[in-house]
mmCIF file of C-alpha atoms in Angstrom:
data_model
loop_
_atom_site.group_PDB
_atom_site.id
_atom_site.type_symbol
_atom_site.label_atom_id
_atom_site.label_comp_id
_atom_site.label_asym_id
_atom_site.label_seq_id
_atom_site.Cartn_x
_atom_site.Cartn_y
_atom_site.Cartn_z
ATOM 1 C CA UNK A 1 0.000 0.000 0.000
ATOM 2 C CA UNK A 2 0.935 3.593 -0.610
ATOM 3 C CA UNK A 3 1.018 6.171 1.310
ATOM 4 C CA UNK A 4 0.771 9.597 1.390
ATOM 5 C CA UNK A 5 2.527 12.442 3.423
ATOM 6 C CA UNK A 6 2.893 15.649 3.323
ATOM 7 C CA UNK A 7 6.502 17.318 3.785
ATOM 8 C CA UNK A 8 7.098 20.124 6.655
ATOM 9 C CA UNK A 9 9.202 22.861 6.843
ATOM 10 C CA UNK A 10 10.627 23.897 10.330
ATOM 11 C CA UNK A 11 8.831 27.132 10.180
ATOM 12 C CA UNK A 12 5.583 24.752 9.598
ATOM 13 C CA UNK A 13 6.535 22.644 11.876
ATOM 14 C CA UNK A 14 6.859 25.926 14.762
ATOM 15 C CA UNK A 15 3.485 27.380 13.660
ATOM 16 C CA UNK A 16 1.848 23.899 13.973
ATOM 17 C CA UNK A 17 3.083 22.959 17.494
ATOM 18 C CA UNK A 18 2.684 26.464 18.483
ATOM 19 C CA UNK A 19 -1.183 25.752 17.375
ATOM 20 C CA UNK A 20 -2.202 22.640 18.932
ATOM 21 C CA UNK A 21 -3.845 23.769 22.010
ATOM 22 C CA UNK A 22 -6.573 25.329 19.144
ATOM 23 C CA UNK A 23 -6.597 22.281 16.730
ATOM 24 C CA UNK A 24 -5.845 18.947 18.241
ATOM 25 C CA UNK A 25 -4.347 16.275 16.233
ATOM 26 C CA UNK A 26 -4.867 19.051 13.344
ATOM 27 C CA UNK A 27 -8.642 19.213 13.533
ATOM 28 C CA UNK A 28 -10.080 20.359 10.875
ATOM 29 C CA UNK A 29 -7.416 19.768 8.299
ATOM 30 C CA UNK A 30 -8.528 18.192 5.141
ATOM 31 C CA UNK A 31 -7.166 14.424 4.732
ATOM 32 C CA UNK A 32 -5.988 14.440 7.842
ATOM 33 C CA UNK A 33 -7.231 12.174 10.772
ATOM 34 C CA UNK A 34 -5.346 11.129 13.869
ATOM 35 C CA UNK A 35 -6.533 9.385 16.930
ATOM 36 C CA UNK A 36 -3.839 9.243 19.912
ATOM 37 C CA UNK A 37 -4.951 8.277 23.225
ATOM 38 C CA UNK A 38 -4.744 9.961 26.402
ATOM 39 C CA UNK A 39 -5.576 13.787 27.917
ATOM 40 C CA UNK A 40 -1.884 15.284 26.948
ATOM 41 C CA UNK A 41 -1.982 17.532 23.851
ATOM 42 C CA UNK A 42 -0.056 16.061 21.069
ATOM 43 C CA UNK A 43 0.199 15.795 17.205
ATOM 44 C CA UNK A 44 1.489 12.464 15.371
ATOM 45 C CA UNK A 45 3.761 12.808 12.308
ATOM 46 C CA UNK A 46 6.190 10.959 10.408
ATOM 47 C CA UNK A 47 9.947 11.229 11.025
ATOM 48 C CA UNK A 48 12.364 10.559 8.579
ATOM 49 C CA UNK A 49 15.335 12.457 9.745
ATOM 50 C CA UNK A 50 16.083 15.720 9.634
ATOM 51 C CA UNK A 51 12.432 16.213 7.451
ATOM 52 C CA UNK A 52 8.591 15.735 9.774
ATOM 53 C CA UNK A 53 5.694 14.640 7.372
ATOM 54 C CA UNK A 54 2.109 15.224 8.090
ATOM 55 C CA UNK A 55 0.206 11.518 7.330
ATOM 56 C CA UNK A 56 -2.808 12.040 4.925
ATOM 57 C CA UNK A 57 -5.700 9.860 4.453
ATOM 58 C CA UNK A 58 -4.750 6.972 7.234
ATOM 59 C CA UNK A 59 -1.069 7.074 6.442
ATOM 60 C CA UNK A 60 0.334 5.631 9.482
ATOM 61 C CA UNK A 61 2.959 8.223 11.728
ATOM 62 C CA UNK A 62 6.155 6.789 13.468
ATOM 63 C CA UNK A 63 6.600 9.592 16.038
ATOM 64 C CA UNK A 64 4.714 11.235 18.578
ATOM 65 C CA UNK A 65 5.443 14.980 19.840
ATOM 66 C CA UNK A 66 4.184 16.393 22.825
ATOM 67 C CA UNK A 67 4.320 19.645 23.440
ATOM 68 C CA UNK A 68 5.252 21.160 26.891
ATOM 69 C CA UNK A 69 1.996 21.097 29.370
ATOM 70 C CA UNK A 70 0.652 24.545 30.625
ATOM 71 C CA UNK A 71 0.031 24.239 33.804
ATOM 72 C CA UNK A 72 3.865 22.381 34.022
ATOM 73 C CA UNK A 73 6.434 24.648 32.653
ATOM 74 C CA UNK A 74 8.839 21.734 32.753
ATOM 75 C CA UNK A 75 6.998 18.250 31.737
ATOM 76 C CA UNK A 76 9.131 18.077 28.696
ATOM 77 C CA UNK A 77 12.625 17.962 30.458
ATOM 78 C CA UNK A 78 10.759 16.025 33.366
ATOM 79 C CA UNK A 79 8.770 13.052 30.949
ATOM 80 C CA UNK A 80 12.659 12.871 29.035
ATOM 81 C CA UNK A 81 14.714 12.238 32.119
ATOM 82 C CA UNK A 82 11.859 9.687 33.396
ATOM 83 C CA UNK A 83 12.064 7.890 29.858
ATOM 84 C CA UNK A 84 15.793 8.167 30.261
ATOM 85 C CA UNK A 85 15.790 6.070 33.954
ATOM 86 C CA UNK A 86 13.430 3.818 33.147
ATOM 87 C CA UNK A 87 15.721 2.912 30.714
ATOM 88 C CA UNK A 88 18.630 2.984 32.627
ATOM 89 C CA UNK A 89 16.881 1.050 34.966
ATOM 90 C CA UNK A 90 16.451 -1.686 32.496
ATOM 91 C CA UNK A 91 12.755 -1.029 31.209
ATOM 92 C CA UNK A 92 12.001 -1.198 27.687
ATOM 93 C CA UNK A 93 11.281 2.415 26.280
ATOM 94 C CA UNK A 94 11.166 3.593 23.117
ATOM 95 C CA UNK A 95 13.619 6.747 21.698
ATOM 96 C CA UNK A 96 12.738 10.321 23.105
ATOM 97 C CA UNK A 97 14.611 13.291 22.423
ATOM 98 C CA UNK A 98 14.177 16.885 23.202
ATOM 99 C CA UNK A 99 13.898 18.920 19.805
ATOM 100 C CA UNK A 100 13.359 22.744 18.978
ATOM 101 C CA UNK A 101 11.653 24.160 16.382
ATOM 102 C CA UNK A 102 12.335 28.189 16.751
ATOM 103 C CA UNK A 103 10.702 28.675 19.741
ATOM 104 C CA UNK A 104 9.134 25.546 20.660
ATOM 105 C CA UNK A 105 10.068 22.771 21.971
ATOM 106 C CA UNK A 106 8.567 19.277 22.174
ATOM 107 C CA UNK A 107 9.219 15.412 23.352
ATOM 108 C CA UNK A 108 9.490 13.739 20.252
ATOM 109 C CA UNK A 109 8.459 9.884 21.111
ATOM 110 C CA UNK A 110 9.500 6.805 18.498
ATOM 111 C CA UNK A 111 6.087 5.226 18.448
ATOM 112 C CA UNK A 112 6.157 1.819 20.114
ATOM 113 C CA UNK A 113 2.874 0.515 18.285
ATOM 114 C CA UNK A 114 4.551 -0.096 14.814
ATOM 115 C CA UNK A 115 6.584 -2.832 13.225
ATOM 116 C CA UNK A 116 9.845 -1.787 11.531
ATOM 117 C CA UNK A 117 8.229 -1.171 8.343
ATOM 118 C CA UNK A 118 5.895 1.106 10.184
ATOM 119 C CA UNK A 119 2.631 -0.686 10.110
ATOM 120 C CA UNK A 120 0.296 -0.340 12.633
ATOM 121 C CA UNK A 121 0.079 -2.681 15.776
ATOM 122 C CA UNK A 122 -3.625 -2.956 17.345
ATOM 123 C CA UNK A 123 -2.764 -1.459 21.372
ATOM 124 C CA UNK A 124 -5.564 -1.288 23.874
ATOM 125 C CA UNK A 125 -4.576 1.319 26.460
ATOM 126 C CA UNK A 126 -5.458 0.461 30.205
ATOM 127 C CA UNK A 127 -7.966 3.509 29.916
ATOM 128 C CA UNK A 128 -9.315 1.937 27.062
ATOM 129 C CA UNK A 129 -10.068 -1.137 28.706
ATOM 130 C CA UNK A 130 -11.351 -0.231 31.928
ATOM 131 C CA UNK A 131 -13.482 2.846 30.116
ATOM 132 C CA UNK A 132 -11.985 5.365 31.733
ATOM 133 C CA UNK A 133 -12.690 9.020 31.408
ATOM 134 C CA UNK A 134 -9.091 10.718 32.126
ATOM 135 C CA UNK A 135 -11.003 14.213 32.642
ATOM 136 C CA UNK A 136 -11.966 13.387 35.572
ATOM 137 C CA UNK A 137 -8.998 11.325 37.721
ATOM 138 C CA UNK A 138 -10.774 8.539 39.138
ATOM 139 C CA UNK A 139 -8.403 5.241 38.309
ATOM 140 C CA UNK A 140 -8.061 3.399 41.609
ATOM 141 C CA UNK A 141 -6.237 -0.451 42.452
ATOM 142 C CA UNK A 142 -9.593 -1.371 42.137
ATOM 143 C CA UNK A 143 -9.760 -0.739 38.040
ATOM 144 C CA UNK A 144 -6.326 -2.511 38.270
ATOM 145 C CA UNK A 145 -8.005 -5.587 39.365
ATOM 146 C CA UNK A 146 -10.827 -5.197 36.488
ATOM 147 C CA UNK A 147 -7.933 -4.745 33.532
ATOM 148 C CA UNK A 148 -7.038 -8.260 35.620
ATOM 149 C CA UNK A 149 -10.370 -9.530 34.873
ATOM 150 C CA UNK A 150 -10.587 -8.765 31.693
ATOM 151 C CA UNK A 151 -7.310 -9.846 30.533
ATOM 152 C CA UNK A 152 -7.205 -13.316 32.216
ATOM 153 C CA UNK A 153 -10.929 -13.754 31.813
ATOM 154 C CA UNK A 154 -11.248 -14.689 35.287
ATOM 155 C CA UNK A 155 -14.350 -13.088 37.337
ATOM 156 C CA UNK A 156 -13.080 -14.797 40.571
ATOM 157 C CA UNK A 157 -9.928 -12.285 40.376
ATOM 158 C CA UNK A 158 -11.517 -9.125 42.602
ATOM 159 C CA UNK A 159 -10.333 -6.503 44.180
ATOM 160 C CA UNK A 160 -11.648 -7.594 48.066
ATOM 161 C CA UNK A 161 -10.182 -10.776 47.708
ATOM 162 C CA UNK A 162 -6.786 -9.362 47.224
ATOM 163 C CA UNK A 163 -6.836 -7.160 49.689
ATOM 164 C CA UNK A 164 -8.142 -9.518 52.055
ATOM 165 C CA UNK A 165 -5.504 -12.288 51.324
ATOM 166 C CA UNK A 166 -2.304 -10.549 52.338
#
C-alpha cells in the first residue's frame, strides 16, 4: 500500500506545534485524521530524519510529539529524564529526544505501536479497557483488578479478595 505524506518545513513545523492547544491532532485539516490516546496535547507525524511529514488519508505516523503542558512549565525535560531512567533502569522504552523548532520545543516519542516497516500494531490502552474518562482522575487499584479480569478472563480475580488475602 501507498502512502501519502505531506513534507514540513521547520517554520511549519513551529506554527503547527505552536497551534495545537486550538486544533488537536490538526482538527479540521482536510485528509488528515489522527486518533492518539490519552488527555496530553499532542500531534502524530512521520519522522524521517532531519524532514517531519504530516500523514494524509490513514497514512500511518512513526513519532509522537508532545508539546510542553501549561500548567507544568517543565513536563518536557521532566517526561525525558523519566524515559531516560526507566531505561537505565532496564525497562524497555522507546527513543525520546528533546527537539526545537524556533521557539518551541517538544518530546518527540519513536512510536512503540509499529513494526519496523511502520505498520500499525492494534494497542488497547489500560484507559481503554477499563473505560476510563481521564477528565476526571478517578483510576483506583480497584480498576487494576478489572484490567485483571478482563485480561485473564477470570471473574473470581476481585479486588476484596486481594486485599483480604495478604
Amino acid at each position: 500500500m501507498l502512502f501519502n505524506y505531506r513534507s514540513l518545513s521547520d517554520k511549519q513545523l513551529e506554527d503547527l506545534i505552536k497551534h495545537i492547544p486550538r486544533h488537536p491532532l490538526l482538527a479540521g485539516q482536510e485528509g488528515i485524521r489522527i486518533s492518539l490516546a490519552g488527555a496530553q496535547e499532542k500531534l502524530a507525524l512521520f519522522y524521517k530524519d532531519p524532514v517531519f511529514y504530516i500523514p494524509l488519508n490513514g497514512a500511518p505516523s512513526n513519532y509522537i510529539l508532545k508539546p510542553g503542558m501549561a500548567h507544568f512549565q517543565s513536563s518536557i525535560q521532566n517526561e525525558y529524564f523519566c524515559m531516560m531512567l526507566a531505561g537505565d533502569l532496564g525497562l524497555n522504552v522507546p527513543p525520546v529526544s528533546i527537539v526545537r523548532k524556533g521557539t518551541q520545543e517538544v518530546l518527540l516519542i519513536k512510536r512503540f505501536d509499529r513494526t519496523t516497516g511502520n505498520r500499525r500494531i492494534h494497542m488497547h490502552t489500560f484507559g481503554n479497557i477499563i473505560q476510563a474518562n481521564f477528565r476526571i482522575p478517578c483510576t483506583d487499584y480497584a480498576d487494576v483488578f478489572k484490567v485483571t479480569q478482563v485480561l485473564f478472563h477470570c471473574s473470581k480475580i476481585t479486588f476484596g479478595s486481594i486485599a483480604t488475602a495478604s
